[in-house]
CSV table of C-alpha atoms in Angstrom, one decimal:
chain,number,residue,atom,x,y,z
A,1,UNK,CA,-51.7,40.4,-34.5
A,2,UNK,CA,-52.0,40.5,-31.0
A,3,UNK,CA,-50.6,37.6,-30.1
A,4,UNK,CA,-47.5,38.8,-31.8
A,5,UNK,CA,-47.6,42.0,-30.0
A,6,UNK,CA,-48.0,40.3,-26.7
A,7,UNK,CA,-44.5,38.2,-27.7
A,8,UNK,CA,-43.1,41.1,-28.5
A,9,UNK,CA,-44.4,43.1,-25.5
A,10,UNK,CA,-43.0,39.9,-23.5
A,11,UNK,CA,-39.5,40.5,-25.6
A,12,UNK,CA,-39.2,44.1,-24.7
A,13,UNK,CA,-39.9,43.3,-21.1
A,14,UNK,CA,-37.3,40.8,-21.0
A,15,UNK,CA,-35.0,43.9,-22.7
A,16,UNK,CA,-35.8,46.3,-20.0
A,17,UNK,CA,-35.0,43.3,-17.4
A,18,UNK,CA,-31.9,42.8,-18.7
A,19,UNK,CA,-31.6,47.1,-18.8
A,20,UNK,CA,-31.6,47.0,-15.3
A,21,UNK,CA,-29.8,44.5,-14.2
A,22,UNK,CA,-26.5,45.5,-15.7
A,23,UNK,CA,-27.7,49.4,-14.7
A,24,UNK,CA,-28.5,48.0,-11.0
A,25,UNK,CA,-24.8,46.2,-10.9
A,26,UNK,CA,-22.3,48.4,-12.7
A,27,UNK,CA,-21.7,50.4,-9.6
A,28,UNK,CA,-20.5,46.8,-8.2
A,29,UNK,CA,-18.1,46.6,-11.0
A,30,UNK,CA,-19.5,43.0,-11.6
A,31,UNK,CA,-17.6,40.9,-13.8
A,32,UNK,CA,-18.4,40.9,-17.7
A,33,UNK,CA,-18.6,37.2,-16.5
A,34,UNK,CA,-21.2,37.9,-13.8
A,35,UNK,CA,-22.8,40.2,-16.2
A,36,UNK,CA,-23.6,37.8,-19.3
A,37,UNK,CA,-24.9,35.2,-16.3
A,38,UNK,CA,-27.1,37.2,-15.4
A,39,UNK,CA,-28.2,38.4,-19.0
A,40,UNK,CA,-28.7,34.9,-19.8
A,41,UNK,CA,-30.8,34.3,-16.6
A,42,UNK,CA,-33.6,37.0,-17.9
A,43,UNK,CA,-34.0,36.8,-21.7
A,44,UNK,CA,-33.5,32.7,-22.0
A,45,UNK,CA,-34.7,30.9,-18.5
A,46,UNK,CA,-34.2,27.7,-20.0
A,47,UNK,CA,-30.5,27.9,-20.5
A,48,UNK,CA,-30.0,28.6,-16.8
A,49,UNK,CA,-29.8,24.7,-15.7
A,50,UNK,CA,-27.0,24.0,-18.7
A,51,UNK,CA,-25.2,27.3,-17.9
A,52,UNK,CA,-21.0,26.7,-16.5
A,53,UNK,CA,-20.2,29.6,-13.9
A,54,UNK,CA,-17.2,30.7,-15.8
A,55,UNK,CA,-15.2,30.3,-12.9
A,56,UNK,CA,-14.5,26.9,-10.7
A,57,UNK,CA,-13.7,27.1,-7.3
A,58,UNK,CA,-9.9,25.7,-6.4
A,59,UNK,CA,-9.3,23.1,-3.6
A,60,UNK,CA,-6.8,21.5,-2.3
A,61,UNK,CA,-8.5,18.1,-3.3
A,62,UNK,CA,-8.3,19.5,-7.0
A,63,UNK,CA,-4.1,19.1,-6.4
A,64,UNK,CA,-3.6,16.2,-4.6
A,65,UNK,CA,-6.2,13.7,-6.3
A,66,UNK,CA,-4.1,11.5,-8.3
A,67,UNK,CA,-4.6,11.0,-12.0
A,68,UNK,CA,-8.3,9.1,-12.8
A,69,UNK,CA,-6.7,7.7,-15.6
A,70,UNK,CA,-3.0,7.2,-16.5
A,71,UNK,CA,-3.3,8.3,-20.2
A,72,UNK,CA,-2.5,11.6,-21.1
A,73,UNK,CA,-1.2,13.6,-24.3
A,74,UNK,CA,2.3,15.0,-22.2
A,75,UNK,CA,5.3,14.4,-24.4
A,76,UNK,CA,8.4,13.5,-21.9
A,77,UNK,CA,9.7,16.9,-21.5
A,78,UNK,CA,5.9,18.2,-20.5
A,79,UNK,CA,5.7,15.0,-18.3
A,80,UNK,CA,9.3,15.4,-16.8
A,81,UNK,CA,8.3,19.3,-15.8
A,82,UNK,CA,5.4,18.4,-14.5
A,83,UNK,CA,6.9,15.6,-12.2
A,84,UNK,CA,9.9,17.4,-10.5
A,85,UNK,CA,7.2,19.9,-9.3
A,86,UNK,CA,8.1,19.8,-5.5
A,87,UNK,CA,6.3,21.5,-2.7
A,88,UNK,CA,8.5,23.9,-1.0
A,89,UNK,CA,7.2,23.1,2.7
A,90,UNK,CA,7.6,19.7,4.1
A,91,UNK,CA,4.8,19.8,6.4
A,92,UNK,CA,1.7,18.6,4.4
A,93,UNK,CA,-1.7,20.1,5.2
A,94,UNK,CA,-3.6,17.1,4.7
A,95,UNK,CA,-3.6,13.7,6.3
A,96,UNK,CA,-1.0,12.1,3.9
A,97,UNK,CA,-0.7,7.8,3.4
A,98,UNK,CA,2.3,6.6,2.0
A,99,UNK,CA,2.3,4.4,-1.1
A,100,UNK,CA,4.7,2.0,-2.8
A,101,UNK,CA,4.6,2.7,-6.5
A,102,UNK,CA,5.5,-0.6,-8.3
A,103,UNK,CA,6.4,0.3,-11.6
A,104,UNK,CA,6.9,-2.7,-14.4
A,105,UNK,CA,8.9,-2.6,-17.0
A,106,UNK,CA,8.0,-5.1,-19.6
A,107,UNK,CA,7.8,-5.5,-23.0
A,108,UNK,CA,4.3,-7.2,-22.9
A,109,UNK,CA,2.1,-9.4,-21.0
A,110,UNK,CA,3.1,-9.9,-17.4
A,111,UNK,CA,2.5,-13.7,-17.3
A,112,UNK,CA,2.7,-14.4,-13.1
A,113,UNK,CA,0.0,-11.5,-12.6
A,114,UNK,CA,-1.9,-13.7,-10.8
A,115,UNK,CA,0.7,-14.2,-8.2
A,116,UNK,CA,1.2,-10.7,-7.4
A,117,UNK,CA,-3.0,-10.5,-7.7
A,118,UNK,CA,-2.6,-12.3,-4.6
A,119,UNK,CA,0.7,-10.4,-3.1
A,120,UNK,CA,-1.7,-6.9,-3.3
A,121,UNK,CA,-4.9,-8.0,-1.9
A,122,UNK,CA,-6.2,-6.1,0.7
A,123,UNK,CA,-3.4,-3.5,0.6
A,124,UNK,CA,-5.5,-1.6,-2.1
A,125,UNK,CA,-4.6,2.0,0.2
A,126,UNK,CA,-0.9,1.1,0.1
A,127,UNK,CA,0.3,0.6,-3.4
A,128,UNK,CA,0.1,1.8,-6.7
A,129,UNK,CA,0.7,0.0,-10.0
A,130,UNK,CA,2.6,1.7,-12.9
A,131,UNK,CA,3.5,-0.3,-16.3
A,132,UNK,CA,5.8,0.4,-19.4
A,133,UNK,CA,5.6,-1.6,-22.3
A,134,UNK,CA,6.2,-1.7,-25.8
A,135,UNK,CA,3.9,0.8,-27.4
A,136,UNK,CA,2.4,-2.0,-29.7
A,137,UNK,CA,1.5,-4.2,-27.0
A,138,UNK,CA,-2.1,-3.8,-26.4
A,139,UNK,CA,-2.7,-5.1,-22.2
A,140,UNK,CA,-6.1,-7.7,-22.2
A,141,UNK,CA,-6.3,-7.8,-18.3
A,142,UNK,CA,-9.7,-9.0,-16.7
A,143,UNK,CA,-11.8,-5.8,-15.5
A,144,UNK,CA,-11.3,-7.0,-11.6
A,145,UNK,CA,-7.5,-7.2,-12.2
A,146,UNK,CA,-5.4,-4.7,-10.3
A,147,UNK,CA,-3.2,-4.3,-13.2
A,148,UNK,CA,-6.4,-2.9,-15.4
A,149,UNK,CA,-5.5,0.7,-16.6
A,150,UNK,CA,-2.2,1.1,-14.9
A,151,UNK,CA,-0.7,1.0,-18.9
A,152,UNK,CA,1.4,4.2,-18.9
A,153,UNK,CA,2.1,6.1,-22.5
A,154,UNK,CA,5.3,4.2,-24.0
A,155,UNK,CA,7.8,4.0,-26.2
A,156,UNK,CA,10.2,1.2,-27.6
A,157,UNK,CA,13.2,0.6,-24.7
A,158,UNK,CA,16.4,-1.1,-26.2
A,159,UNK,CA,18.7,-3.4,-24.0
A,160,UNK,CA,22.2,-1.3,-23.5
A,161,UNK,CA,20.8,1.9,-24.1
A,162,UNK,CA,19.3,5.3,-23.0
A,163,UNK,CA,16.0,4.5,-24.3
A,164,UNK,CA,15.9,1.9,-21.2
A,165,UNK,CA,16.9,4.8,-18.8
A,166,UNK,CA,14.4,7.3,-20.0
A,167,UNK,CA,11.5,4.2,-19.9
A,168,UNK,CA,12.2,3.7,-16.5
A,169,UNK,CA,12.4,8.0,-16.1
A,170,UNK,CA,9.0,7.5,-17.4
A,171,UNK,CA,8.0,5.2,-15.3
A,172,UNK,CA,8.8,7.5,-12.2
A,173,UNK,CA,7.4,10.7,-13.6
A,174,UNK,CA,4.2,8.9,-14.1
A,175,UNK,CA,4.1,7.8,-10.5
A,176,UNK,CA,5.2,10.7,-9.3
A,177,UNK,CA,2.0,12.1,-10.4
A,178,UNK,CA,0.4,10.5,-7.5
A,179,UNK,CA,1.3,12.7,-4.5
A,180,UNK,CA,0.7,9.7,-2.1
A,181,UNK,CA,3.7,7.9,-3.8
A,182,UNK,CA,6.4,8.0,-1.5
A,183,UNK,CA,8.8,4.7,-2.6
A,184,UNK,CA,9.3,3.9,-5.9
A,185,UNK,CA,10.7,0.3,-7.0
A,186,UNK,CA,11.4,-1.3,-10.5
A,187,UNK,CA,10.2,-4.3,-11.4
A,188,UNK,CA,10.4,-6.4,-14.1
A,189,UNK,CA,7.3,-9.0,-16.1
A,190,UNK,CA,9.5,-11.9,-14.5
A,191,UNK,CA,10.1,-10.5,-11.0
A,192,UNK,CA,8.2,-12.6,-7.8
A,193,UNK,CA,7.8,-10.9,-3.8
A,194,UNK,CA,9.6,-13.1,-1.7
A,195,UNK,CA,7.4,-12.1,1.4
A,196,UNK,CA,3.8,-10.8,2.0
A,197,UNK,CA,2.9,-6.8,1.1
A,198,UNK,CA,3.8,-6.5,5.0
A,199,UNK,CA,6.9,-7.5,5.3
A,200,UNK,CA,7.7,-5.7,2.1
A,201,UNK,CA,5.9,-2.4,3.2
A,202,UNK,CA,7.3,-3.0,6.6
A,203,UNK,CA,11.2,-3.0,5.2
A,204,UNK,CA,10.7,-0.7,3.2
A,205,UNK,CA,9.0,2.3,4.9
A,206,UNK,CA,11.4,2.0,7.8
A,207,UNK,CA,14.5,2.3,5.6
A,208,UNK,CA,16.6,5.4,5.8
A,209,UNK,CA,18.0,4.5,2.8
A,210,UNK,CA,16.6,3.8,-1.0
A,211,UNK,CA,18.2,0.6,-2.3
A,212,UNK,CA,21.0,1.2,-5.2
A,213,UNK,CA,23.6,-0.6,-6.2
A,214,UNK,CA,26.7,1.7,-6.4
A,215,UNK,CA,29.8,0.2,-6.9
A,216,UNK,CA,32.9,1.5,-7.3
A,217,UNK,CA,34.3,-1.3,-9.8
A,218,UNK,CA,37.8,-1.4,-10.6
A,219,UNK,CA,38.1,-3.7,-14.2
A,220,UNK,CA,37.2,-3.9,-16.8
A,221,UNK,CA,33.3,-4.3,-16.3
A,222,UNK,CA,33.4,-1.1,-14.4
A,223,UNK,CA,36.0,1.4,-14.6
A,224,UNK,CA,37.0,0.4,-17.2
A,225,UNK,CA,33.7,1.3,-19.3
A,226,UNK,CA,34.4,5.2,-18.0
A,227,UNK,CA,34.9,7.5,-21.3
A,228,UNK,CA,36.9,10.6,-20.0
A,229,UNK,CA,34.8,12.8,-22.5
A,230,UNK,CA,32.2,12.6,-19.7
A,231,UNK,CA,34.1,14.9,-17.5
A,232,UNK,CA,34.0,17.3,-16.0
A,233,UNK,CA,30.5,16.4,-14.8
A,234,UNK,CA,31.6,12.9,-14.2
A,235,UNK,CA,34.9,12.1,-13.3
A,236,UNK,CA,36.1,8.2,-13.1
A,237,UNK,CA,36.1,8.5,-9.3
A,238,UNK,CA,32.4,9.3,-9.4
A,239,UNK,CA,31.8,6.2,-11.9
A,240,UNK,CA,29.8,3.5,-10.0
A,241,UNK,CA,28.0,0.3,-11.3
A,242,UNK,CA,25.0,-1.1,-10.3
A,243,UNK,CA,21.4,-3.3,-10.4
A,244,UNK,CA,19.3,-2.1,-13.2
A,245,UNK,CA,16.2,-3.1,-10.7
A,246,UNK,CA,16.5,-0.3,-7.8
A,247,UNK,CA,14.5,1.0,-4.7
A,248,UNK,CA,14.1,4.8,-4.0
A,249,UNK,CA,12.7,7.6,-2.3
A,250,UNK,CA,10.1,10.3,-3.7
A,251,UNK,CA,13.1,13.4,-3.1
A,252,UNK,CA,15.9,10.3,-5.3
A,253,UNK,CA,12.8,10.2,-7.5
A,254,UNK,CA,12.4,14.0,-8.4
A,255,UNK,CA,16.4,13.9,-8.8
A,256,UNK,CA,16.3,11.3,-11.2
A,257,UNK,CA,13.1,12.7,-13.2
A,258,UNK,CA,14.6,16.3,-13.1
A,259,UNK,CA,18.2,15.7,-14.9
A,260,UNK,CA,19.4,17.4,-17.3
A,261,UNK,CA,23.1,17.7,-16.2
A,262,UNK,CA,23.9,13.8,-16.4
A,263,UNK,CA,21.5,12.9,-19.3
A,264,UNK,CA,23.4,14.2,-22.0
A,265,UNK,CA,26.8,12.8,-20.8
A,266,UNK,CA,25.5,9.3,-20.7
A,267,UNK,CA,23.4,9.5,-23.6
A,268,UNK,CA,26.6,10.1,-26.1
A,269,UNK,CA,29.5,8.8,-24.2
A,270,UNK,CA,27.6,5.4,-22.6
A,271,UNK,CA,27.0,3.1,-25.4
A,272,UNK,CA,28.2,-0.4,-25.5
A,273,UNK,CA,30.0,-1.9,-23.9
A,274,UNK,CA,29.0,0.7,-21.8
A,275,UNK,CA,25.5,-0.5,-20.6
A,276,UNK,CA,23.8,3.1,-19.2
A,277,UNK,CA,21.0,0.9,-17.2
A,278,UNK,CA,24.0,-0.2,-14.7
A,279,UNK,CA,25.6,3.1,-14.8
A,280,UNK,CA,23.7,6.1,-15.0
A,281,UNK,CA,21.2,6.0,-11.9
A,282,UNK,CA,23.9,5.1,-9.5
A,283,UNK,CA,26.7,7.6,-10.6
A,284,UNK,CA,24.3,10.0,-10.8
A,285,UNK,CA,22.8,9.5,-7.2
A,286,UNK,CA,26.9,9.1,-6.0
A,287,UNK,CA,27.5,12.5,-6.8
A,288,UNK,CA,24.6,14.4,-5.8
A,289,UNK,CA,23.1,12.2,-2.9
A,290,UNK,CA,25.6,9.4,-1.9
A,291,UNK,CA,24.4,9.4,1.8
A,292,UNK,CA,20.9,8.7,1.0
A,293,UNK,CA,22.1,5.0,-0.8
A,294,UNK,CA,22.0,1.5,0.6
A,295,UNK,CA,24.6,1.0,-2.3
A,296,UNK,CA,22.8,-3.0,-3.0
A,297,UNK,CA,20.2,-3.9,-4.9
A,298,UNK,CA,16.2,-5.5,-3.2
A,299,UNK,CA,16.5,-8.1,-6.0
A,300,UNK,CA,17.9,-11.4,-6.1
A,301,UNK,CA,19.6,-12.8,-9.2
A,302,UNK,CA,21.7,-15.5,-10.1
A,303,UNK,CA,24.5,-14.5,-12.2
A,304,UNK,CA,26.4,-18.1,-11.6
A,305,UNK,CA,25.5,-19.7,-14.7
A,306,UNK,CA,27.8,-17.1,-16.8
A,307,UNK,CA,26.6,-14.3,-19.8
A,308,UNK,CA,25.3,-11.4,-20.2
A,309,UNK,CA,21.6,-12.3,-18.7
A,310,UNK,CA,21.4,-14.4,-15.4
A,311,UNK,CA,19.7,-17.7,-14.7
A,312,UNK,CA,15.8,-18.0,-15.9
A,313,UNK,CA,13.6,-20.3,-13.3
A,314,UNK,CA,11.2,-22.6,-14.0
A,315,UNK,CA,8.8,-25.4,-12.6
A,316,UNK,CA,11.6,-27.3,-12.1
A,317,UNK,CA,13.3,-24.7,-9.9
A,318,UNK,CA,10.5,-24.3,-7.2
A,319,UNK,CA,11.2,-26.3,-4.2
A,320,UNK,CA,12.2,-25.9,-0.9
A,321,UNK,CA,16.0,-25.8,-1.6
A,322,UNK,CA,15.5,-23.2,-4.3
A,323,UNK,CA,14.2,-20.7,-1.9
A,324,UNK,CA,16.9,-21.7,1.1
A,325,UNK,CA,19.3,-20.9,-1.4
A,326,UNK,CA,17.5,-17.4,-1.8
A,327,UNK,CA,17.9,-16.9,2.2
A,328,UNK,CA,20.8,-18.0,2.9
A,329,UNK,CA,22.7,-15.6,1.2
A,330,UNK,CA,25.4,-13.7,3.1
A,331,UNK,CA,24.4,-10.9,5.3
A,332,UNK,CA,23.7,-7.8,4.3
A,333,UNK,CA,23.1,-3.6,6.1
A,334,UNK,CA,20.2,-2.4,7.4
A,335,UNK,CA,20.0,0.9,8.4
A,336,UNK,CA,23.3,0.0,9.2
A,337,UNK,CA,23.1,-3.1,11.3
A,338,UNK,CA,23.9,-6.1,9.7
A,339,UNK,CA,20.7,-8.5,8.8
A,340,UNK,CA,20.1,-11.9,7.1
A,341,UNK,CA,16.9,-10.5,5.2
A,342,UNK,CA,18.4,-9.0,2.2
A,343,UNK,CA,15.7,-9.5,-1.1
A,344,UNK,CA,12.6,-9.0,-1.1
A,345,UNK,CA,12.2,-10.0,-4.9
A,346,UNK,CA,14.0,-12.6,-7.5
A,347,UNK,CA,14.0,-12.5,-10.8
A,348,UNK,CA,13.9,-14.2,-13.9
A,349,UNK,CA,11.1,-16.5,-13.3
A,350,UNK,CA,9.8,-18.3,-16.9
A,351,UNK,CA,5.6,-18.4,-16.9
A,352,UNK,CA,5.7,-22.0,-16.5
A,353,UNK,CA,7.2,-21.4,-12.9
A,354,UNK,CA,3.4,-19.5,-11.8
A,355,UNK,CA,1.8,-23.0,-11.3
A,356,UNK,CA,3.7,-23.9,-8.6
A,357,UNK,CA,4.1,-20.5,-7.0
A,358,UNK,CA,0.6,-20.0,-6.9
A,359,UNK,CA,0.4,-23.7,-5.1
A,360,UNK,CA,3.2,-23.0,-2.5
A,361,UNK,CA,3.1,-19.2,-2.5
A,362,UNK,CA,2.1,-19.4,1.3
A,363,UNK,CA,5.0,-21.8,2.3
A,364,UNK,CA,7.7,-20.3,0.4
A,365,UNK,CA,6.4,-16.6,0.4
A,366,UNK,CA,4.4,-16.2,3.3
A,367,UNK,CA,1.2,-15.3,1.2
């Protein structure tokens, strides 16, 4: 018995404990918060080292860390909103490095990984990696590999149509993310650097302009794919055609992300022979930002061989006269001087061509 009464003697101490705490704080007008913290502090001690504040102090750390991990449960319009959120002051408050997000759209493996294992060393603080594939494909990188984890949520992209555009809309939302993501360039599983992550960095970062094809085409290929049931948000004098595989800025980014004037248009009156991948982007960027465009594409390909795809490479193809080809191309713009250095990537390259890359890659690629 007296045990018992000594618990329960201990039980109605702990009451009148709690009696004055909440009678010693009330004048304070403590939070009910506050109040159950410190209720839980006198009657059950051992809950005190398991016990949340119910409140977390906000930093700015908290909204500029990038993602830890690229999966999330955001359905495109959640992840669209959440993208096109721009600060309203340009100055940043915080010692800001500028990254090149490269974002790959593929529809599985990305078979010369290795070579661009070897492009990205020891620029880990300048890049990010972003990939979109089909949703089935599950990625079986190595641990070490920089592509690990960089799988973005997906969904099936179709050649020709809007499903392509909103892939690579997903692409740039997703990178957009990452607040240190300042240029933004699509790639594609069979795409090469033609120069080391300096050069590329270099050229890039001291653009004034993001790097669009946006032609005003007058045949059939061009004009003539223009539906007039897209005006009067598009007229045929704003339709431009251009390189699926584009360069741009964070602000082009946001712009892209953020449509919902253009979409729609596109989406029902772009079908083919109307290929929206070559049309959308660059009419879109025409009308609201046409000064900020290089109007040319970073990408070499070789469209002599005739079709609808262009040329594929392979071991065969990598020699020194391959790549003098690649160079020798005619002059191009630069911040609006004319230049000889025009690509910084080529595409389509088959997986048998990685061998000799790989044994080369500092002779014809400088890395």
């Amino acid at each position: 018995m007296k045990s018992r009464v000594g618990s329960q003697g201990s039980l109605e101490e702990g009451k009148d404990s709690v009696t004055k705490v909440v009678t010693q704080y009330k004048p304070l007008s403590i939070s009910m918060c506050m109040v159950r913290y410190s209720v839980m502090q006198n009657v059950i001690p051992m809950v005190q080292s398991r016990f949340q504040p119910c409140f977390q102090q906000l930093s700015l750390e908290s909204w500029i860390r990038p993602p830890s991990s690229l999966l999330h449960s955001m359905n495109d319009t959640q992840l669209f909103w959440r993208a096109s959120i721009v600060p309203q002051i340009k100055e940043y408050p915080f010692n800001r490095t500028h990254k090149i997000a490269f974002m790959f759209l593929t529809r599985g493996p990305i078979p010369l990984a290795p070579l661009w294992e070897r492009f990205f060393k020891g620029n880990e603080k300048l890049y990010s990696i972003y990939i979109h594939s089909l949703p089935s494909y599950k990625p079986d990188f190595p641990p070490s590999s920089v592509f690990q984890g960089r799988q973005v949520p997906s969904q099936e992209a179709k050649w020709g149509r809007m499903s392509m555009c909103d892939a690579e809309r997903r692409l740039l939302a997703n990178a957009l993310l990452d607040i240190s993501n300042e240029w933004f360039i699509l790639l594609s599983e069979a795409c090469i650097p033609l120069h080391n992550f300096k050069a590329i960095y270099h050229y890039i970062s001291k653009s004034r302009y993001s790097f669009m094809g946006a032609v005003d085409e007058p045949g059939p290929f061009g004009r003539g794919r223009y539906n007039p049931n897209m005006a009067p948000e598009v007229n045929i004098t704003d339709w431009r055609k251009g390189s699926q595989w584009f360069e741009v800025n964070r602000k082009l980014a946001v712009d892209i992300v953020k449509d919902e004037v253009y979409h729609p248009k596109f989406e029902q009156f772009c079908r083919p022979a109307c290929y929206v991948d070559e049309h959308y982007f660059p009419t879109m960027l025409t009308i609201e930002s046409p000064r900020l465009l290089a109007n040319r594409t970073l990408t070499w390909v070789d469209w002599s061989r005739g079709g609808a795809h262009p040329a594929t490479f392979g071991k065969a193809d990598i020699n020194d006269q391959f790549f003098k080809r690649i160079s020798e191309s005619p002059t191009c713009v630069y911040n609006n001087q004319p230049t000889s250095l025009c690509y910084l990537f080529a595409r389509k390259f088959a997986p048998s061509a990685l061998g000799p890359l790989l044994e080369h890659s500092t002779k014809f690629l400088g890395f």
